[in-house]
Amino acid sequence: MGNGRWNPDDWAGYAQTHVQGKTQSQVFTSRTLKKDYDPSSIVQRESCDSNKNPKSTPIILASDVTGSMGMIAHTLMQTGLNTLATEIYDRKPVTDPHIMVMAVGDAYTDQAPLQVTQFEADISLADQVKDLWIEGGGGGNGGESYSAAHLFAATKTTVDSVIKRGKKGYLFTIGDEPIHDGMTQSQIERVLGVQMEADLSAAQCLQMAQRNWEVFHVVLSQEGYCSYGRDEVLRSWRNLMPERTIVLEDVTKLAETVTSVIQVHEGDSVDNVSKSWSGGTSMVVSNALKGLPQGQVSPLRRLR
């Protein structure tokens, strides 16, 4: 998928009809998991080059939708998708973005611990995101199943950037809680429809995803669980990915932060990227990028 191109004018018309002035429940009207987004029913999600996107770059945003975290999806629908797409087109840290959105829950308690859109490059992505079920569950058990997003990316994506150019895609999990330590065999089969020989730890799931994906996690430090359990959340994630845990103070700057992480990983400096944003956004991005190492981009991966 991903044959079109993002157009801000298309977004403006879409947002006026479907998003502006609407509450979260008015935007996200699904009240159950739809088969189109059920990972156990999906064979593969594909990000393929096309005439309009000859050097596609897959980008996954895997958002926690438990408890109050449905507001992340709402923020993406209000401004985030348009900001992310247009800024990547303008700044060109990577070429031809194909964006997928995942909704992440809790494999121990939720009916829909994971939902997955197609990879898309145009306004059709917004319709799919709007169609996701904001279950709002979570088990109150000190974590969420972010590893499901890692496993899906590892086992059920086919992307031309890797196959044709040896260039990894980008995967960002986003949320306010610690990560459960992986998934059991039964959870993996139920949620993903994939059979494994044993349970997998969070580290094993991450390692599988890292074969084809540059993986980061964005901690929403002022929201939900993290607003009172920050140390626990950061300890969980920094033990797993010490240099790739991004601490974001303002969820409304999520798209700008994701864009900035990609820029730095593709070789720009934290200082340059932070200063490229105006007003308060510059400070939020600067704080989020602290400790993020500048990427060493080989000629194979540098496409611009």
Coordinates of C-alpha atoms in Angstrom, one line a residue:
M1 CA 0.0 0.0 0.0
G2 CA 1.0 3.7 0.0
N3 CA 0.5 4.7 -3.6
G4 CA -0.6 8.3 -3.1
R5 CA 1.0 11.5 -1.7
W6 CA 0.0 13.5 1.3
N7 CA -1.6 16.9 0.4
P8 CA -2.2 19.5 3.1
D9 CA -5.2 20.8 1.1
D10 CA -6.8 17.3 1.2
W11 CA -6.2 17.2 4.9
A12 CA -7.8 20.6 5.4
G13 CA -11.0 19.5 3.7
Y14 CA -11.0 16.2 5.6
A15 CA -10.4 17.8 9.0
Q16 CA -13.1 20.3 8.5
T17 CA -15.6 17.6 7.9
H18 CA -14.4 14.8 10.3
V19 CA -12.2 16.3 13.0
Q20 CA -12.6 20.0 13.8
G21 CA -14.8 20.7 16.8
K22 CA -15.4 17.0 17.5
T23 CA -14.7 15.2 20.7
Q24 CA -12.7 12.0 20.9
S25 CA -15.8 9.8 21.0
Q26 CA -17.2 11.7 18.0
V27 CA -14.1 11.2 15.9
F28 CA -13.5 7.5 16.9
T29 CA -17.0 5.9 16.6
S30 CA -15.9 2.2 16.4
R31 CA -17.1 0.3 19.5
T32 CA -15.4 -3.0 18.7
L33 CA -12.4 -4.4 16.9
K34 CA -12.8 -4.4 13.1
K35 CA -11.4 -7.3 11.2
D36 CA -9.5 -5.1 8.8
Y37 CA -7.3 -4.0 11.7
D38 CA -7.1 -7.3 13.6
P39 CA -3.5 -8.4 13.5
S40 CA -4.5 -12.1 13.8
S41 CA -6.3 -11.8 10.5
I42 CA -3.6 -9.9 8.7
V43 CA -1.1 -11.9 6.6
Q44 CA 1.3 -9.0 5.9
R45 CA 1.3 -5.2 5.8
E46 CA 3.3 -4.0 2.8
S47 CA 5.1 -0.7 2.1
C48 CA 5.9 -0.8 -1.6
D49 CA 7.7 1.6 -3.9
S50 CA 5.5 3.2 -6.5
N51 CA 5.7 5.8 -9.3
K52 CA 4.7 8.5 -6.7
N53 CA 6.8 7.1 -4.0
P54 CA 9.9 5.5 -5.7
K55 CA 12.0 5.4 -2.5
S56 CA 9.4 4.6 0.2
T57 CA 10.3 4.9 3.9
P58 CA 7.9 3.1 6.3
I59 CA 7.2 4.8 9.6
I60 CA 5.1 3.2 12.3
L61 CA 3.4 5.1 15.2
A62 CA 2.2 2.6 17.8
S63 CA 0.1 4.5 20.3
D64 CA -1.1 3.3 23.7
V65 CA -5.0 3.6 23.7
T66 CA -5.6 2.3 27.2
G67 CA -7.2 4.5 30.0
S68 CA -6.8 8.1 29.1
M69 CA -4.3 7.5 26.3
G70 CA -6.9 7.6 23.6
M71 CA -6.0 11.3 23.6
I72 CA -2.8 10.4 21.7
A73 CA -4.9 9.1 18.8
H74 CA -7.1 12.1 19.0
T75 CA -4.1 14.4 18.9
L76 CA -2.8 12.6 15.8
M77 CA -6.2 13.1 14.1
Q78 CA -6.4 16.8 15.1
T79 CA -3.0 17.9 13.9
G80 CA -0.4 15.1 14.2
L81 CA -0.7 13.2 11.0
N82 CA -0.7 16.4 8.9
T83 CA 2.3 17.8 10.8
L84 CA 4.3 14.6 10.6
A85 CA 3.7 14.1 6.8
T86 CA 4.2 17.8 5.8
E87 CA 7.3 18.3 8.0
I88 CA 9.0 15.1 6.6
Y89 CA 8.2 16.3 3.1
D90 CA 9.6 19.7 3.8
R91 CA 12.7 18.7 5.9
K92 CA 13.5 15.6 3.9
P93 CA 15.3 13.5 6.5
V94 CA 14.0 10.5 4.7
T95 CA 12.2 10.0 1.4
D96 CA 8.6 9.2 0.5
P97 CA 7.1 8.4 4.0
H98 CA 4.6 5.6 4.3
I99 CA 2.8 5.9 7.7
M100 CA 1.2 3.1 9.7
V101 CA -0.7 3.7 12.9
M102 CA -1.1 1.0 15.6
A103 CA -3.3 1.1 18.6
V104 CA -1.7 -0.7 21.6
G105 CA -3.4 -2.2 24.6
D106 CA -2.8 -4.9 27.2
A107 CA -2.6 -8.6 26.1
Y108 CA -3.5 -9.7 29.6
T109 CA -6.8 -7.8 29.9
D110 CA -8.0 -6.2 26.6
Q111 CA -10.1 -7.5 23.8
A112 CA -8.0 -5.7 21.3
P113 CA -4.4 -5.5 22.5
L114 CA -3.3 -4.4 19.1
Q115 CA -4.9 -2.9 16.0
V116 CA -3.0 -2.1 12.8
T117 CA -3.7 0.2 9.8
Q118 CA -2.2 -0.2 6.3
F119 CA 0.9 1.7 5.4
E120 CA -0.4 4.8 3.6
A121 CA 1.0 7.9 2.0
D122 CA -2.1 10.0 1.5
I123 CA -5.3 11.1 3.2
S124 CA -6.7 7.5 3.2
L125 CA -4.6 6.9 6.4
A126 CA -6.9 9.3 8.3
D127 CA -10.0 7.2 7.5
Q128 CA -8.3 4.1 8.8
V129 CA -7.0 5.8 12.0
K130 CA -10.5 7.2 12.6
D131 CA -11.8 3.6 12.3
L132 CA -9.7 2.2 15.1
W133 CA -11.4 1.2 18.4
I134 CA -10.3 3.3 21.3
E135 CA -10.9 0.5 23.8
G136 CA -9.7 2.5 26.8
G137 CA -8.9 -0.7 28.7
G138 CA -5.7 -1.7 30.4
G139 CA -5.4 -3.8 33.4
G140 CA -4.1 -1.6 36.1
N141 CA -1.2 -4.1 36.2
G142 CA 1.8 -1.8 35.8
G143 CA 2.4 -2.1 32.1
E144 CA 1.1 -2.4 28.6
S145 CA 1.9 -4.8 25.7
Y146 CA 4.0 -2.6 23.6
S147 CA 5.9 -5.7 22.6
A148 CA 2.9 -6.7 20.4
A149 CA 3.9 -3.7 18.1
H150 CA 7.5 -4.9 18.0
L151 CA 6.4 -8.5 17.1
F152 CA 4.0 -7.4 14.5
A153 CA 6.7 -5.3 12.8
A154 CA 9.1 -8.2 13.0
T155 CA 6.7 -10.9 11.7
K156 CA 4.0 -9.3 9.6
T157 CA 5.5 -6.4 7.6
T158 CA 7.2 -6.5 4.1
V159 CA 8.9 -3.2 3.2
D160 CA 10.7 -2.3 0.0
S161 CA 13.1 0.0 1.8
V162 CA 14.7 -3.0 3.4
I163 CA 14.4 -5.5 0.5
K164 CA 15.6 -3.1 -2.2
R165 CA 17.8 -0.6 -0.4
G166 CA 18.9 -2.2 2.9
K167 CA 17.4 0.8 4.7
K168 CA 15.4 0.1 7.9
G169 CA 12.1 1.7 8.6
Y170 CA 11.2 3.6 11.8
L171 CA 9.0 2.3 14.6
F172 CA 7.9 4.5 17.5
T173 CA 5.9 3.2 20.4
I174 CA 4.2 5.9 22.4
G175 CA 2.7 5.8 25.9
D176 CA 2.7 6.6 29.6
E177 CA 3.4 3.1 31.2
P178 CA 6.1 0.6 31.6
I179 CA 6.4 -2.2 29.1
H180 CA 5.2 -5.7 30.1
D181 CA 8.1 -8.2 29.9
G182 CA 7.2 -9.6 26.5
M183 CA 4.3 -11.9 25.6
T184 CA 3.4 -15.5 26.3
Q185 CA 2.9 -18.1 23.6
S186 CA -0.8 -18.0 24.0
Q187 CA -0.9 -14.2 23.9
I188 CA 1.1 -14.2 20.7
E189 CA -1.1 -16.7 19.0
R190 CA -4.3 -15.0 20.2
V191 CA -3.3 -11.4 19.4
L192 CA -1.1 -11.9 16.3
G193 CA -2.1 -15.3 15.0
V194 CA 1.5 -16.4 15.1
Q195 CA 2.8 -19.6 16.7
M196 CA 6.0 -19.5 18.7
E197 CA 7.9 -22.3 20.4
A198 CA 8.2 -20.4 23.7
D199 CA 7.3 -17.2 25.5
L200 CA 9.2 -14.2 24.4
S201 CA 10.7 -11.5 26.6
A202 CA 10.4 -7.8 25.8
A203 CA 14.1 -7.8 24.9
Q204 CA 13.6 -10.7 22.4
C205 CA 10.6 -9.0 20.8
L206 CA 12.6 -5.8 20.4
Q207 CA 15.6 -7.7 19.0
M208 CA 13.4 -9.3 16.4
A209 CA 11.9 -5.9 15.4
Q210 CA 15.4 -4.3 15.2
R211 CA 16.4 -6.5 12.3
N212 CA 14.4 -4.3 9.9
W213 CA 13.4 -1.3 12.1
E214 CA 15.0 1.6 13.9
V215 CA 13.0 1.3 17.1
F216 CA 12.3 4.2 19.6
H217 CA 9.9 4.7 22.5
V218 CA 8.3 8.1 23.4
V219 CA 7.5 8.4 27.1
L220 CA 4.7 10.9 27.7
S221 CA 6.1 12.2 31.0
Q222 CA 3.2 14.5 32.0
E223 CA 0.4 12.1 31.3
G224 CA -1.5 9.3 33.0
Y225 CA 0.6 6.7 34.8
C226 CA 3.8 8.6 34.2
S227 CA 2.6 11.7 36.0
Y228 CA 3.0 9.9 39.3
G229 CA 5.1 6.8 38.3
R230 CA 7.8 8.5 36.2
D231 CA 10.8 6.8 37.7
E232 CA 9.3 3.3 37.3
V233 CA 8.3 4.0 33.7
L234 CA 11.8 5.4 32.7
R235 CA 13.5 2.5 34.5
S236 CA 11.5 0.0 32.5
W237 CA 12.2 1.6 29.1
R238 CA 15.8 2.7 29.7
N239 CA 16.7 -0.8 30.8
L240 CA 15.4 -2.0 27.4
M241 CA 16.6 0.8 25.1
P242 CA 18.8 3.2 27.1
E243 CA 19.6 5.5 24.2
R244 CA 16.3 5.4 22.4
T245 CA 13.9 6.3 25.1
I246 CA 12.5 9.8 24.3
V247 CA 10.9 11.8 27.2
L248 CA 8.3 14.1 25.8
E249 CA 6.8 16.8 28.1
D250 CA 4.0 17.9 25.7
V251 CA 1.9 15.4 23.8
T252 CA 0.8 18.1 21.3
K253 CA 4.4 18.2 20.0
L254 CA 4.5 14.4 19.3
A255 CA 4.7 14.8 15.5
E256 CA 7.4 17.4 15.7
T257 CA 9.4 15.2 18.1
V258 CA 9.1 12.1 15.9
T259 CA 10.2 14.1 12.9
S260 CA 13.2 15.5 14.9
V261 CA 14.2 12.0 16.1
I262 CA 14.3 10.9 12.5
Q263 CA 16.4 13.9 11.5
V264 CA 18.9 13.3 14.2
H265 CA 19.2 9.6 13.5
E266 CA 19.7 10.4 9.8
G267 CA 22.7 12.5 10.7
D268 CA 21.6 16.1 11.7
S269 CA 22.7 17.4 15.1
V270 CA 20.4 17.8 18.1
D271 CA 21.3 21.5 18.4
N272 CA 20.5 22.2 14.7
V273 CA 17.2 20.3 14.8
S274 CA 16.0 21.8 18.1
K275 CA 16.7 25.4 16.8
S276 CA 14.9 24.7 13.6
W277 CA 11.5 24.8 15.4
S278 CA 10.0 28.1 16.6
G279 CA 8.7 29.2 20.0
G280 CA 8.0 26.8 22.7
T281 CA 8.3 23.8 20.3
S282 CA 12.0 24.4 20.2
M283 CA 12.4 23.9 23.9
V284 CA 10.1 20.8 24.0
V285 CA 12.0 19.2 21.2
S286 CA 15.4 20.1 22.7
N287 CA 14.4 18.5 26.0
A288 CA 13.1 15.4 24.3
L289 CA 16.2 14.9 22.3
K290 CA 18.6 15.0 25.3
G291 CA 20.9 12.1 25.2
L292 CA 19.9 11.0 21.7
P293 CA 23.1 10.1 19.8
Q294 CA 23.5 11.6 16.3
G295 CA 23.1 8.9 13.7
Q296 CA 26.0 7.6 11.7
V297 CA 24.3 7.2 8.3
S298 CA 26.1 5.1 5.8
P299 CA 26.0 5.9 2.1
L300 CA 23.6 3.0 1.6
R301 CA 21.1 4.6 4.0
R302 CA 21.5 8.3 3.0
L303 CA 19.0 8.9 0.2
R304 CA 18.8 12.7 -0.1

